[in-house]
Coordinates of C-alpha atoms and ligand atoms in Angstrom, one line a residue:
M1 CA 89.3 35.0 64.2
L2 CA 86.6 36.6 66.3
F3 CA 86.2 36.7 70.0
S4 CA 83.1 37.5 72.1
A5 CA 81.9 36.8 75.6
V6 CA 79.0 37.3 78.0
Q7 CA 78.9 37.1 81.7
P8 CA 77.0 34.1 82.9
S9 CA 73.7 34.8 84.4
G10 CA 70.7 32.6 83.6
L11 CA 68.8 35.8 83.3
L12 CA 70.1 37.3 80.1
T13 CA 67.8 40.0 78.8
I14 CA 66.7 40.9 75.3
A15 CA 69.3 43.7 75.6
N16 CA 72.0 41.0 75.9
Y17 CA 70.4 39.2 73.0
L18 CA 70.2 42.2 70.7
G19 CA 73.6 43.4 71.8
V20 CA 75.7 40.3 71.1
L21 CA 74.1 36.9 71.1
C22 CA 71.8 37.4 68.1
H23 CA 74.9 38.1 66.0
W24 CA 76.9 35.1 67.0
K25 CA 75.4 32.6 64.6
E26 CA 75.9 34.8 61.6
M27 CA 79.5 35.6 62.7
Q28 CA 80.2 31.9 63.0
D29 CA 79.3 31.5 59.3
S30 CA 81.9 34.1 58.3
Y31 CA 84.8 33.7 60.9
D32 CA 86.5 31.2 63.2
C33 CA 84.9 32.2 66.4
I34 CA 85.7 31.9 70.1
Y35 CA 82.8 32.3 72.4
C36 CA 83.6 32.6 76.1
I37 CA 81.5 32.4 79.2
A38 CA 83.1 35.0 81.4
D39 CA 82.4 33.6 84.8
L40 CA 85.4 35.3 86.5
H41 CA 84.0 38.7 85.4
A42 CA 80.7 37.8 86.9
M43 CA 82.3 37.5 90.3
T44 CA 82.9 41.3 90.4
A45 CA 79.2 41.8 91.2
K46 CA 79.4 42.4 94.9
K47 CA 76.2 40.8 95.9
K48 CA 77.4 37.6 94.2
I49 CA 80.6 37.5 96.3
Y50 CA 79.4 38.4 99.7
K51 CA 76.0 36.9 99.7
K52 CA 75.5 33.5 101.1
K53 CA 75.2 31.1 98.2
N54 CA 73.4 27.9 97.5
K55 CA 75.6 25.0 96.6
N56 CA 76.2 24.6 92.9
E57 CA 74.6 27.9 92.1
N58 CA 77.4 29.0 89.8
I59 CA 77.6 25.8 87.7
K60 CA 73.8 26.1 87.2
T61 CA 74.0 29.6 85.8
I62 CA 77.0 28.6 83.7
L63 CA 75.1 25.7 82.1
D64 CA 72.0 28.0 81.7
T65 CA 74.2 30.4 79.7
L66 CA 75.8 27.7 77.6
A67 CA 72.4 26.3 76.7
L68 CA 71.3 29.7 75.6
Y69 CA 74.4 30.1 73.4
L70 CA 73.5 26.9 71.7
A71 CA 69.8 27.8 71.4
C72 CA 70.9 31.0 69.7
G73 CA 72.7 28.9 67.1
V74 CA 76.3 28.6 68.4
D75 CA 77.7 25.3 67.1
P76 CA 80.5 23.9 69.4
N77 CA 81.8 21.9 66.5
E78 CA 82.4 25.1 64.5
S79 CA 83.3 27.6 67.2
I80 CA 85.4 27.3 70.4
V81 CA 83.0 27.6 73.3
F82 CA 84.6 27.6 76.7
L83 CA 84.4 28.7 80.3
Q84 CA 86.9 31.4 81.3
S85 CA 87.8 29.9 84.7
Q86 CA 88.7 26.6 83.1
V87 CA 91.6 28.1 81.1
L88 CA 94.1 29.2 83.8
E89 CA 96.1 31.3 81.3
H90 CA 93.4 34.0 81.6
T91 CA 94.3 34.7 85.2
Q92 CA 98.0 34.3 84.5
L93 CA 98.0 36.9 81.7
N94 CA 95.7 39.1 83.8
W95 CA 98.4 39.4 86.5
I96 CA 101.1 40.3 84.0
L97 CA 99.0 42.9 82.2
N98 CA 98.1 44.4 85.6
C99 CA 101.7 45.4 85.7
Y100 CA 101.5 47.2 82.3
T101 CA 98.4 49.2 83.1
N102 CA 98.3 52.5 84.8
L103 CA 95.8 53.1 87.6
G104 CA 94.7 56.3 86.0
E105 CA 93.6 54.4 82.9
L106 CA 91.4 52.2 85.0
F107 CA 89.8 55.0 87.0
R108 CA 88.8 56.7 83.8
M109 CA 86.6 53.9 82.6
T110 CA 83.0 54.9 82.4
Q111 CA 81.7 51.5 83.5
F112 CA 83.8 51.7 86.6
K113 CA 82.7 55.2 87.4
V114 CA 79.0 54.2 87.1
K115 CA 79.3 50.9 88.9
S116 CA 81.4 52.3 91.8
K117 CA 79.0 55.2 92.3
N118 CA 76.0 52.8 92.6
E119 CA 77.8 50.6 95.1
N120 CA 78.7 53.3 97.5
A121 CA 81.5 52.6 100.0
S122 CA 82.4 49.0 99.6
I123 CA 83.5 48.2 96.1
N124 CA 85.9 45.4 95.4
S125 CA 89.1 45.9 93.4
G126 CA 87.9 43.5 90.7
L127 CA 85.5 46.1 89.6
L128 CA 88.4 48.4 88.9
T129 CA 90.7 45.9 87.2
Y130 CA 87.9 44.3 85.2
P131 CA 89.1 45.7 81.9
I132 CA 92.5 44.0 82.3
L133 CA 90.9 40.6 82.6
M134 CA 89.0 41.5 79.4
A135 CA 92.3 42.4 77.7
S136 CA 93.7 39.1 78.8
D137 CA 90.6 37.2 77.4
I138 CA 91.2 38.8 74.0
L139 CA 94.9 39.0 73.7
L140 CA 95.4 35.3 74.6
Y141 CA 93.9 34.2 71.3
D142 CA 95.5 36.4 68.6
V143 CA 92.1 37.4 67.4
D144 CA 91.6 40.1 64.9
K145 CA 88.0 41.0 65.8
V146 CA 86.1 41.5 69.0
L147 CA 82.4 41.7 69.1
V148 CA 80.9 43.8 71.9
G149 CA 78.0 46.1 72.7
E150 CA 78.6 49.8 72.6
D151 CA 79.1 50.0 76.3
Q152 CA 82.2 47.9 76.2
K153 CA 84.0 49.9 73.5
Q154 CA 86.1 51.8 75.9
H155 CA 87.4 48.5 77.4
I156 CA 88.5 47.3 74.0
E157 CA 90.3 50.6 73.3
L158 CA 92.2 50.1 76.6
T159 CA 93.0 46.5 75.5
K160 CA 94.6 47.8 72.3
K161 CA 96.6 50.4 74.2
I162 CA 98.0 47.8 76.6
A163 CA 98.8 45.4 73.7
R164 CA 100.6 48.2 71.8
R165 CA 102.5 49.2 74.9
V166 CA 103.8 45.6 75.6
N167 CA 104.7 45.1 71.9
G168 CA 106.5 48.5 72.0
I169 CA 108.5 47.8 75.1
Y170 CA 109.8 44.5 73.8
S171 CA 109.9 45.6 70.1
K172 CA 108.1 42.5 69.1
E173 CA 104.6 41.6 67.9
I174 CA 103.7 39.6 71.0
F175 CA 100.0 40.5 70.8
T176 CA 97.8 40.9 67.8
I177 CA 96.0 44.2 67.9
P178 CA 92.3 43.5 67.4
S179 CA 89.7 45.6 65.8
V180 CA 86.3 46.1 67.4
V181 CA 83.0 45.2 66.0
I182 CA 80.3 47.3 67.8
T183 CA 76.7 46.3 67.9
K184 CA 74.7 49.4 68.7
S185 CA 71.1 48.3 69.5
G186 CA 71.6 46.2 72.7
S187 CA 73.2 48.9 74.8
R188 CA 70.6 51.5 73.7
I189 CA 67.7 49.5 75.1
K190 CA 66.3 51.0 78.3
S191 CA 64.4 49.8 81.3
L192 CA 60.6 49.4 80.5
L193 CA 59.7 51.2 83.7
D194 CA 62.4 53.9 83.8
P195 CA 63.5 54.6 80.2
T196 CA 66.3 56.9 81.3
K197 CA 68.2 53.9 82.7
K198 CA 69.7 50.9 80.8
M199 CA 67.8 47.6 80.7
S200 CA 69.8 45.5 83.1
K201 CA 69.7 41.9 84.2
S202 CA 70.4 43.0 87.8
D203 CA 67.5 45.5 88.1
F204 CA 65.8 44.7 91.3
N205 CA 62.4 45.4 89.7
R206 CA 61.9 42.4 87.4
N207 CA 59.2 44.2 85.4
S208 CA 61.8 46.6 84.0
S209 CA 63.5 44.0 81.9
I210 CA 62.5 41.3 79.4
F211 CA 64.5 38.2 80.1
M212 CA 65.1 35.7 77.4
L213 CA 63.5 32.9 79.3
D214 CA 60.4 34.8 80.4
N215 CA 57.2 33.1 79.3
I216 CA 55.1 34.8 76.7
E217 CA 52.2 35.8 79.1
L218 CA 54.7 37.5 81.4
I219 CA 56.3 39.3 78.5
N220 CA 52.9 40.6 77.4
K221 CA 52.2 41.8 81.0
K222 CA 55.5 43.6 81.2
F223 CA 55.0 45.4 77.9
A224 CA 51.4 46.3 79.0
K225 CA 53.0 48.0 82.1
A226 CA 55.8 49.7 80.1
V227 CA 56.0 53.4 80.4
T228 CA 54.8 55.5 77.4
D229 CA 53.5 59.0 77.9
S230 CA 50.2 60.9 78.1
E231 CA 50.1 62.6 74.7
N232 CA 46.6 62.7 73.4
P233 CA 46.1 61.7 70.6
A234 CA 48.9 59.2 70.8
N235 CA 52.1 60.2 69.0
I236 CA 54.5 57.4 68.1
S237 CA 57.6 59.3 67.2
F238 CA 61.3 59.1 68.3
N239 CA 62.5 61.7 70.7
K240 CA 64.7 60.5 73.5
Q241 CA 64.4 63.6 75.7
K242 CA 60.7 64.3 75.3
K243 CA 59.4 60.8 74.8
P244 CA 61.8 58.4 76.4
G245 CA 59.3 55.6 76.9
V246 CA 57.9 55.6 73.4
S247 CA 61.4 56.0 71.9
N248 CA 62.6 53.0 73.8
L249 CA 59.7 50.8 72.5
L250 CA 60.6 52.0 69.0
E251 CA 64.2 51.2 69.6
I252 CA 63.3 47.6 70.7
L253 CA 61.0 47.0 67.8
S254 CA 63.5 48.4 65.3
A255 CA 66.3 46.2 66.6
L256 CA 64.1 43.1 66.7
K257 CA 62.7 43.6 63.2
N258 CA 65.8 45.2 61.7
I259 CA 63.7 48.0 60.4
P260 CA 64.8 51.7 60.6
I261 CA 62.9 53.7 63.2
I262 CA 61.8 56.2 60.5
E263 CA 59.9 53.4 58.8
L264 CA 58.2 52.4 62.0
E265 CA 57.2 56.0 62.7
K266 CA 55.5 56.1 59.3
F267 CA 53.8 52.8 59.9
F268 CA 52.5 53.9 63.3
L269 CA 51.2 57.3 62.2
N270 CA 47.7 57.7 63.7
K271 CA 48.0 54.4 65.6
T272 CA 47.8 53.9 69.3
Y273 CA 50.4 53.0 72.0
L274 CA 48.4 49.7 72.3
D275 CA 49.0 49.0 68.6
L276 CA 52.7 49.6 69.1
K277 CA 52.9 47.3 72.2
L278 CA 50.9 44.6 70.5
M279 CA 53.3 44.5 67.6
I280 CA 56.3 44.4 69.9
C281 CA 54.8 41.5 71.9
Q282 CA 54.1 39.6 68.7
T283 CA 57.6 40.2 67.4
V284 CA 59.3 39.2 70.7
K285 CA 57.2 36.1 70.8
N286 CA 58.3 35.1 67.3
K287 CA 61.9 35.6 68.1
L288 CA 62.0 34.1 71.6
L289 CA 59.7 31.1 71.4
P290 CA 62.0 29.1 69.1
I291 CA 65.0 30.0 71.2
Q292 CA 63.3 29.0 74.4
E293 CA 62.2 25.6 72.9
K294 CA 65.7 24.8 71.9
Y295 CA 67.1 26.1 75.2
F296 CA 65.0 23.7 77.3
L297 CA 66.1 20.7 75.1
Y298 CA 69.8 21.6 75.5
R299 CA 69.5 22.4 79.2
K300 CA 68.2 18.9 80.1
D301 CA 71.4 17.2 79.1
E302 CA 74.0 18.4 81.6
E303 CA 76.6 15.8 80.7
Y304 CA 76.5 17.0 77.1
L305 CA 76.9 20.6 78.2
K306 CA 79.8 19.8 80.5
D307 CA 81.5 17.9 77.7
I308 CA 81.2 20.9 75.4
L309 CA 83.0 23.0 78.1
F310 CA 85.7 20.4 78.5
R311 CA 86.4 20.2 74.8
G312 CA 86.2 23.9 74.4
A313 CA 88.7 24.5 77.2
T314 CA 91.1 22.0 75.7
K315 CA 91.1 23.8 72.4
A316 CA 91.3 27.2 74.0
K317 CA 94.2 26.2 76.3
K318 CA 96.3 25.0 73.3
R319 CA 96.1 28.5 71.8
A320 CA 96.5 30.3 75.0
K321 CA 99.6 28.4 76.0
E322 CA 101.3 29.5 72.8
T323 CA 100.7 33.2 73.6
I324 CA 102.0 32.8 77.1
K325 CA 105.1 31.1 75.8
R326 CA 105.7 33.9 73.3
L327 CA 105.3 36.4 76.1
F328 CA 107.7 34.7 78.5
S329 CA 110.2 34.4 75.7
V330 CA 110.7 38.2 76.1
L331 CA 109.8 38.6 79.8
N332 CA 112.4 36.3 81.2
Ligands
LIG1 N1 82.5 42.5 79.9 C1 81.8 42.0 78.8 C2 80.3 42.3 79.1 O1 79.9 42.5 80.2 C3 81.9 40.5 78.8 C4 83.3 40.1 78.4 C5 84.2 39.6 79.2 C6 84.0 40.3 77.2 N2 85.4 39.4 78.6 C7 85.3 39.8 77.3 C8 83.6 40.9 75.9 C9 86.2 39.9 76.3 C10 84.5 40.9 74.9 C11 85.8 40.5 75.1 O2 79.6 42.4 78.1

């Protein structure tokens, strides 16, 4: 059994796609899969909590995300697809695991350090305890595999540590210890305008990121503006320190085409940066257009989407309840 999740935001980027989503269909063919929409995790983004909100904004982004899952080939009849907040056991286990996690372990998480630095003084505690909710997501379902981008690896290591700790304290295999499946390319993809930073769905400059639902003209414009360098003649080679912009473009193309960067360097010998950008635009278009077409079809039928979530939550709850029962058989 394999577990994976994405935080809902209608604005998923190609980094999210290459990081996790693009692997889900193929995983579904080999494993029983559980795909979660992690809406409780999405609440930790401060601006989401404190900003005045439009009514129904959350459910819209949740359905956007679900429609994208389906457009990427997730089949709700084969996999369990569900919304985190509809299965209350996640928050229940979250509290219990809080009490088996040391503060020091949470403060050491790289993602927390980075995010709390950017947010200055006012950070909410959800940002700190975020990995415990992730541990709850995973451990509720007895999964043996978790698929994540490289940036989440540390959180999965902590999940295993907490699971081993609880099993150890009660001398019982309450939780299954999962192994991690890391996808490298998504988290290596950088901002198009500042290739020293990660490509992010929350970047305030929309031209830094390619969103999965961007129309093709916009994508072409964004790549046209993407930073390269001023080497003359053009030199299309991979060197993160000296040529971060060009390296990022090579990384994106390599991930999309599943071709090693070395091969691309050979192909682009004596070619221009425009040649490179044109090929990327064509490749992105070939990948995204069919997904976008399917997305818009699925997105129209909200009743169908809500029904998928209802059925998914019902299946997920059944499994989650068993884990909670097993846990309470030793706790009480
Ligand atoms: N935190 C993950 C991310 O931002 C999403 C996520 C939430 C997740 N819960 C999870 C991933 C459990 C794997 C397992 O990418």
